[in-house]
Amino acid sequence: MQAEERHQTILQLLDARGQVTIADLSGRFAVSEMTIRRDLAQLESEGLLRRTHGGATRTASGSFEPPFALRARLHQDAKRAIAADIAGRLVDGQTLVLDGGSTGAVIAEAIAGRNLTVCALNMRVAEILSSSPNTRVMVPGGLIRPGELSLTGPAAERTLADHRFDTYVMTVSAVDASAGLTEWNVEDAAVKRAALASSSRCIVACDSSKFGQTAFARIAALDAADLIVTDPGLDAAHRNVIAAGTVLHIA
């Protein structure tokens, strides 16, 4: 296994467990403990974990939003499958609102160059989409969140309220049958609600690791989504519960 593959697995184990040990990782990957220490040192230098005596932990507790750099390294295959599925559901000529975050960036890559008018709620997403003249990119006003690069505030919400879109592709921090669709950041959640109110259809893009979780700020109930697209990693229990409240598709 190459170093990059080990790094991906280490980050996913941390995401699921909260902590890992050098001894466990050495046995899992059949490499020396020195190799694992080098892996952890590199990941710590990128701000993706915090080394401890004998292992590593998440950079923050599960109650806080993980940094974009970390989220972008997690569940990459799942996000690409979700993005391809959603891209296939969009019709050229449509107007679209697209969220940011790591999943939103992958979706932007999947639809860049398409004949679409896209209101990008994130500067990173806007930059990806602007690579082709075939895609019309609309950027609302507002304040840019450092690191995340999402657009927030009353100006962004007013821009959305003044338009009507065919589809809103929403990314979320967590999905739960009781709590609904939730987001770590309060300002991001407010913009998402404005986008939802201005769109005829809502497709939620969410990898399976986020199901059964609850983040800080509520966006809407599950039935606000016309469709939730996720990956095959979603377990049967969550499939049954979520599918009872909305349409669920496994990419």
CSV table of C-alpha atoms in Angstrom, one decimal:
chain,number,residue,atom,x,y,z
A,1,MET,CA,0.0,0.0,0.0
A,2,GLN,CA,1.3,3.4,-1.0
A,3,ALA,CA,1.7,6.3,1.5
A,4,GLU,CA,-1.3,8.2,0.1
A,5,GLU,CA,-3.6,5.2,0.5
A,6,ARG,CA,-2.4,4.7,4.1
A,7,HIS,CA,-3.1,8.4,4.8
A,8,GLN,CA,-6.6,8.1,3.4
A,9,THR,CA,-7.3,5.1,5.6
A,10,ILE,CA,-5.8,6.7,8.7
A,11,LEU,CA,-8.0,9.8,8.2
A,12,GLN,CA,-11.1,7.6,7.7
A,13,LEU,CA,-10.4,5.6,10.8
A,14,LEU,CA,-10.0,8.8,12.8
A,15,ASP,CA,-13.2,10.1,11.4
A,16,ALA,CA,-15.0,7.0,12.5
A,17,ARG,CA,-13.3,6.3,15.8
A,18,GLY,CA,-11.9,9.7,17.0
A,19,GLN,CA,-8.4,8.2,17.7
A,20,VAL,CA,-5.9,5.6,16.4
A,21,THR,CA,-2.8,3.9,17.8
A,22,ILE,CA,0.5,3.4,16.1
A,23,ALA,CA,0.6,-0.3,17.1
A,24,ASP,CA,-2.8,-0.9,15.5
A,25,LEU,CA,-1.9,1.0,12.3
A,26,SER,CA,1.4,-0.8,12.0
A,27,GLY,CA,-0.3,-4.2,12.2
A,28,ARG,CA,-3.2,-3.1,9.8
A,29,PHE,CA,-0.8,-1.9,7.1
A,30,ALA,CA,2.0,-4.4,7.8
A,31,VAL,CA,4.6,-1.6,8.0
A,32,SER,CA,7.0,-0.5,10.7
A,33,GLU,CA,6.0,1.7,13.5
A,34,MET,CA,8.6,4.2,12.3
A,35,THR,CA,6.7,4.4,9.0
A,36,ILE,CA,3.4,5.1,10.8
A,37,ARG,CA,5.1,7.8,12.9
A,38,ARG,CA,6.2,9.5,9.6
A,39,ASP,CA,2.7,9.2,8.2
A,40,LEU,CA,1.2,10.8,11.3
A,41,ALA,CA,3.8,13.5,11.4
A,42,GLN,CA,3.0,14.4,7.8
A,43,LEU,CA,-0.7,14.5,8.4
A,44,GLU,CA,-0.2,16.6,11.5
A,45,SER,CA,1.9,19.1,9.5
A,46,GLU,CA,-1.1,19.5,7.2
A,47,GLY,CA,-3.4,20.2,10.1
A,48,LEU,CA,-5.4,16.9,9.6
A,49,LEU,CA,-4.8,15.3,13.0
A,50,ARG,CA,-3.1,15.8,16.3
A,51,ARG,CA,-0.4,13.3,17.4
A,52,THR,CA,-0.5,11.9,20.9
A,53,HIS,CA,1.7,9.5,22.9
A,54,GLY,CA,1.3,6.2,21.0
A,55,GLY,CA,-1.1,7.4,18.3
A,56,ALA,CA,-3.3,10.3,17.1
A,57,THR,CA,-6.6,12.0,17.6
A,58,ARG,CA,-8.9,14.3,15.5
A,59,THR,CA,-7.8,17.9,15.4
A,60,ALA,CA,-11.1,18.9,17.1
A,61,SER,CA,-14.0,17.1,18.9
A,62,GLY,CA,-16.9,15.8,16.9
A,63,SER,CA,-18.9,18.9,18.1
A,64,PHE,CA,-17.0,21.2,15.7
A,65,GLU,CA,-16.8,21.5,12.0
A,66,PRO,CA,-13.7,19.6,10.6
A,67,PRO,CA,-11.5,21.8,8.4
A,68,PHE,CA,-12.0,21.7,4.6
A,69,ALA,CA,-8.6,20.2,4.0
A,70,LEU,CA,-9.5,17.2,6.1
A,71,ARG,CA,-13.0,16.7,4.7
A,72,ALA,CA,-11.6,16.9,1.1
A,73,ARG,CA,-9.4,13.9,1.9
A,74,LEU,CA,-12.2,11.7,3.2
A,75,HIS,CA,-14.6,9.4,1.3
A,76,GLN,CA,-13.3,10.6,-2.1
A,77,ASP,CA,-14.7,7.6,-4.1
A,78,ALA,CA,-18.1,8.0,-2.5
A,79,LYS,CA,-18.2,11.7,-3.3
A,80,ARG,CA,-17.2,11.1,-6.9
A,81,ALA,CA,-19.9,8.5,-7.3
A,82,ILE,CA,-22.5,10.9,-5.8
A,83,ALA,CA,-21.3,13.8,-8.1
A,84,ALA,CA,-21.5,11.6,-11.2
A,85,ASP,CA,-25.1,10.5,-10.3
A,86,ILE,CA,-26.3,14.1,-9.7
A,87,ALA,CA,-24.6,15.4,-12.9
A,88,GLY,CA,-26.6,12.8,-14.8
A,89,ARG,CA,-29.9,14.2,-13.3
A,90,LEU,CA,-29.3,17.8,-14.5
A,91,VAL,CA,-30.6,18.9,-17.9
A,92,ASP,CA,-28.7,21.4,-20.0
A,93,GLY,CA,-30.3,24.8,-19.9
A,94,GLN,CA,-31.4,24.5,-16.3
A,95,THR,CA,-30.7,27.0,-13.5
A,96,LEU,CA,-29.0,25.6,-10.5
A,97,VAL,CA,-27.9,26.5,-7.0
A,98,LEU,CA,-24.8,24.6,-5.8
A,99,ASP,CA,-23.4,24.5,-2.3
A,100,GLY,CA,-19.8,24.4,-1.4
A,101,GLY,CA,-17.9,22.1,1.0
A,102,SER,CA,-15.8,19.1,-0.2
A,103,THR,CA,-18.8,17.4,-1.8
A,104,GLY,CA,-19.9,20.6,-3.6
A,105,ALA,CA,-16.4,21.0,-5.0
A,106,VAL,CA,-16.5,17.5,-6.5
A,107,ILE,CA,-20.0,18.1,-8.0
A,108,ALA,CA,-18.7,21.3,-9.5
A,109,GLU,CA,-15.9,19.4,-11.2
A,110,ALA,CA,-18.5,16.9,-12.6
A,111,ILE,CA,-20.7,19.6,-14.1
A,112,ALA,CA,-18.0,22.1,-15.2
A,113,GLY,CA,-18.4,22.9,-18.9
A,114,ARG,CA,-22.1,22.0,-19.0
A,115,ASN,CA,-24.7,24.4,-20.5
A,116,LEU,CA,-26.0,25.4,-17.0
A,117,THR,CA,-26.6,28.6,-15.1
A,118,VAL,CA,-25.2,28.0,-11.7
A,119,CYS,CA,-25.4,30.2,-8.6
A,120,ALA,CA,-22.4,29.1,-6.6
A,121,LEU,CA,-22.6,29.6,-2.9
A,122,ASN,CA,-18.9,29.1,-2.5
A,123,MET,CA,-15.9,30.8,-4.1
A,124,ARG,CA,-14.0,27.5,-4.5
A,125,VAL,CA,-17.0,26.1,-6.4
A,126,ALA,CA,-17.3,29.3,-8.5
A,127,GLU,CA,-13.7,29.1,-9.5
A,128,ILE,CA,-14.0,25.4,-10.7
A,129,LEU,CA,-17.2,26.2,-12.7
A,130,SER,CA,-15.7,29.4,-14.3
A,131,SER,CA,-13.0,27.2,-16.1
A,132,SER,CA,-15.4,26.9,-19.1
A,133,PRO,CA,-17.4,29.6,-20.9
A,134,ASN,CA,-20.2,27.1,-21.5
A,135,THR,CA,-21.3,27.4,-17.8
A,136,ARG,CA,-22.7,30.6,-16.7
A,137,VAL,CA,-21.6,31.3,-13.1
A,138,MET,CA,-23.6,33.6,-10.8
A,139,VAL,CA,-22.1,34.6,-7.4
A,140,PRO,CA,-24.3,36.2,-4.8
A,141,GLY,CA,-23.1,39.0,-2.5
A,142,GLY,CA,-22.2,38.4,1.1
A,143,LEU,CA,-19.3,37.7,3.3
A,144,ILE,CA,-16.7,35.0,2.6
A,145,ARG,CA,-16.0,32.6,5.4
A,146,PRO,CA,-12.2,32.2,5.8
A,147,GLY,CA,-11.0,28.7,5.0
A,148,GLU,CA,-14.4,27.5,4.0
A,149,LEU,CA,-14.9,30.2,1.3
A,150,SER,CA,-18.7,30.0,1.5
A,151,LEU,CA,-20.8,33.1,1.0
A,152,THR,CA,-22.9,34.1,3.9
A,153,GLY,CA,-25.0,37.0,5.3
A,154,PRO,CA,-28.1,39.0,4.4
A,155,ALA,CA,-26.7,40.0,0.9
A,156,ALA,CA,-26.4,36.4,-0.1
A,157,GLU,CA,-29.8,35.6,1.2
A,158,ARG,CA,-31.4,38.5,-0.7
A,159,THR,CA,-29.8,37.5,-4.0
A,160,LEU,CA,-31.3,34.0,-3.6
A,161,ALA,CA,-34.7,35.5,-2.7
A,162,ASP,CA,-34.7,37.6,-5.8
A,163,HIS,CA,-34.4,34.6,-8.2
A,164,ARG,CA,-36.1,31.3,-8.9
A,165,PHE,CA,-34.0,28.2,-9.7
A,166,ASP,CA,-34.9,24.8,-11.2
A,167,THR,CA,-32.7,22.8,-8.8
A,168,TYR,CA,-30.8,23.2,-5.6
A,169,VAL,CA,-28.0,20.8,-5.0
A,170,MET,CA,-27.6,20.9,-1.2
A,171,THR,CA,-24.7,19.6,0.8
A,172,VAL,CA,-25.1,19.0,4.5
A,173,SER,CA,-23.0,18.2,7.5
A,174,ALA,CA,-25.4,15.6,8.9
A,175,VAL,CA,-28.6,13.7,8.2
A,176,ASP,CA,-30.9,12.3,10.9
A,177,ALA,CA,-34.5,11.1,10.8
A,178,SER,CA,-35.4,13.2,13.8
A,179,ALA,CA,-33.1,16.2,13.5
A,180,GLY,CA,-33.4,16.4,9.8
A,181,LEU,CA,-30.8,18.1,7.6
A,182,THR,CA,-28.2,20.0,9.7
A,183,GLU,CA,-25.1,22.1,9.2
A,184,TRP,CA,-22.2,23.0,11.4
A,185,ASN,CA,-22.3,26.8,10.8
A,186,VAL,CA,-25.3,28.9,11.6
A,187,GLU,CA,-24.7,31.4,8.8
A,188,ASP,CA,-24.2,28.7,6.2
A,189,ALA,CA,-27.5,27.1,7.3
A,190,ALA,CA,-29.4,30.4,6.8
A,191,VAL,CA,-28.1,30.7,3.2
A,192,LYS,CA,-29.1,27.1,2.6
A,193,ARG,CA,-32.6,27.8,3.8
A,194,ALA,CA,-32.8,30.8,1.4
A,195,ALA,CA,-31.6,28.6,-1.5
A,196,LEU,CA,-34.2,25.9,-0.6
A,197,ALA,CA,-37.0,28.5,-0.6
A,198,SER,CA,-36.0,29.8,-4.0
A,199,SER,CA,-35.7,26.4,-5.8
A,200,SER,CA,-38.3,24.1,-7.4
A,201,ARG,CA,-36.4,21.0,-6.5
A,202,CYS,CA,-33.9,20.0,-3.9
A,203,ILE,CA,-31.3,17.2,-4.3
A,204,VAL,CA,-29.3,16.5,-1.2
A,205,ALA,CA,-25.8,15.2,-1.8
A,206,CYS,CA,-24.4,13.4,1.3
A,207,ASP,CA,-22.0,10.6,1.8
A,208,SER,CA,-23.0,7.7,4.1
A,209,SER,CA,-20.7,8.7,7.0
A,210,LYS,CA,-23.0,11.7,7.7
A,211,PHE,CA,-26.2,9.7,8.3
A,212,GLY,CA,-27.4,9.3,11.9
A,213,GLN,CA,-25.4,12.4,12.9
A,214,THR,CA,-26.6,15.8,14.0
A,215,ALA,CA,-24.7,19.1,13.5
A,216,PHE,CA,-25.3,22.4,15.3
A,217,ALA,CA,-27.7,24.4,13.0
A,218,ARG,CA,-30.9,22.9,11.5
A,219,ILE,CA,-31.6,23.6,7.8
A,220,ALA,CA,-34.8,21.7,7.3
A,221,ALA,CA,-36.7,18.5,7.9
A,222,LEU,CA,-35.9,15.5,5.7
A,223,ASP,CA,-39.0,16.0,3.6
A,224,ALA,CA,-37.6,19.2,2.3
A,225,ALA,CA,-35.4,17.1,0.0
A,226,ASP,CA,-37.0,15.7,-3.1
A,227,LEU,CA,-34.1,13.3,-3.3
A,228,ILE,CA,-31.1,12.3,-1.2
A,229,VAL,CA,-28.2,10.8,-3.1
A,230,THR,CA,-25.6,8.8,-1.1
A,231,ASP,CA,-23.2,5.9,-1.5
A,232,PRO,CA,-23.4,2.1,-0.9
A,233,GLY,CA,-21.8,2.5,2.5
A,234,LEU,CA,-25.1,3.4,4.0
A,235,ASP,CA,-26.3,0.6,6.3
A,236,ALA,CA,-29.7,-1.0,6.1
A,237,ALA,CA,-31.0,0.5,9.2
A,238,HIS,CA,-30.4,4.1,8.0
A,239,ARG,CA,-31.7,3.2,4.5
A,240,ASN,CA,-35.0,2.1,5.9
A,241,VAL,CA,-35.4,5.0,8.3
A,242,ILE,CA,-34.5,7.7,5.7
A,243,ALA,CA,-36.4,6.1,2.9
A,244,ALA,CA,-39.6,6.3,5.0
A,245,GLY,CA,-39.4,10.1,4.9
A,246,THR,CA,-38.0,10.9,1.5
A,247,VAL,CA,-36.7,9.4,-1.8
A,248,LEU,CA,-33.3,7.9,-1.3
A,249,HIS,CA,-30.9,6.8,-4.1
A,250,ILE,CA,-27.7,4.9,-3.7
A,251,ALA,CA,-25.1,6.1,-6.3
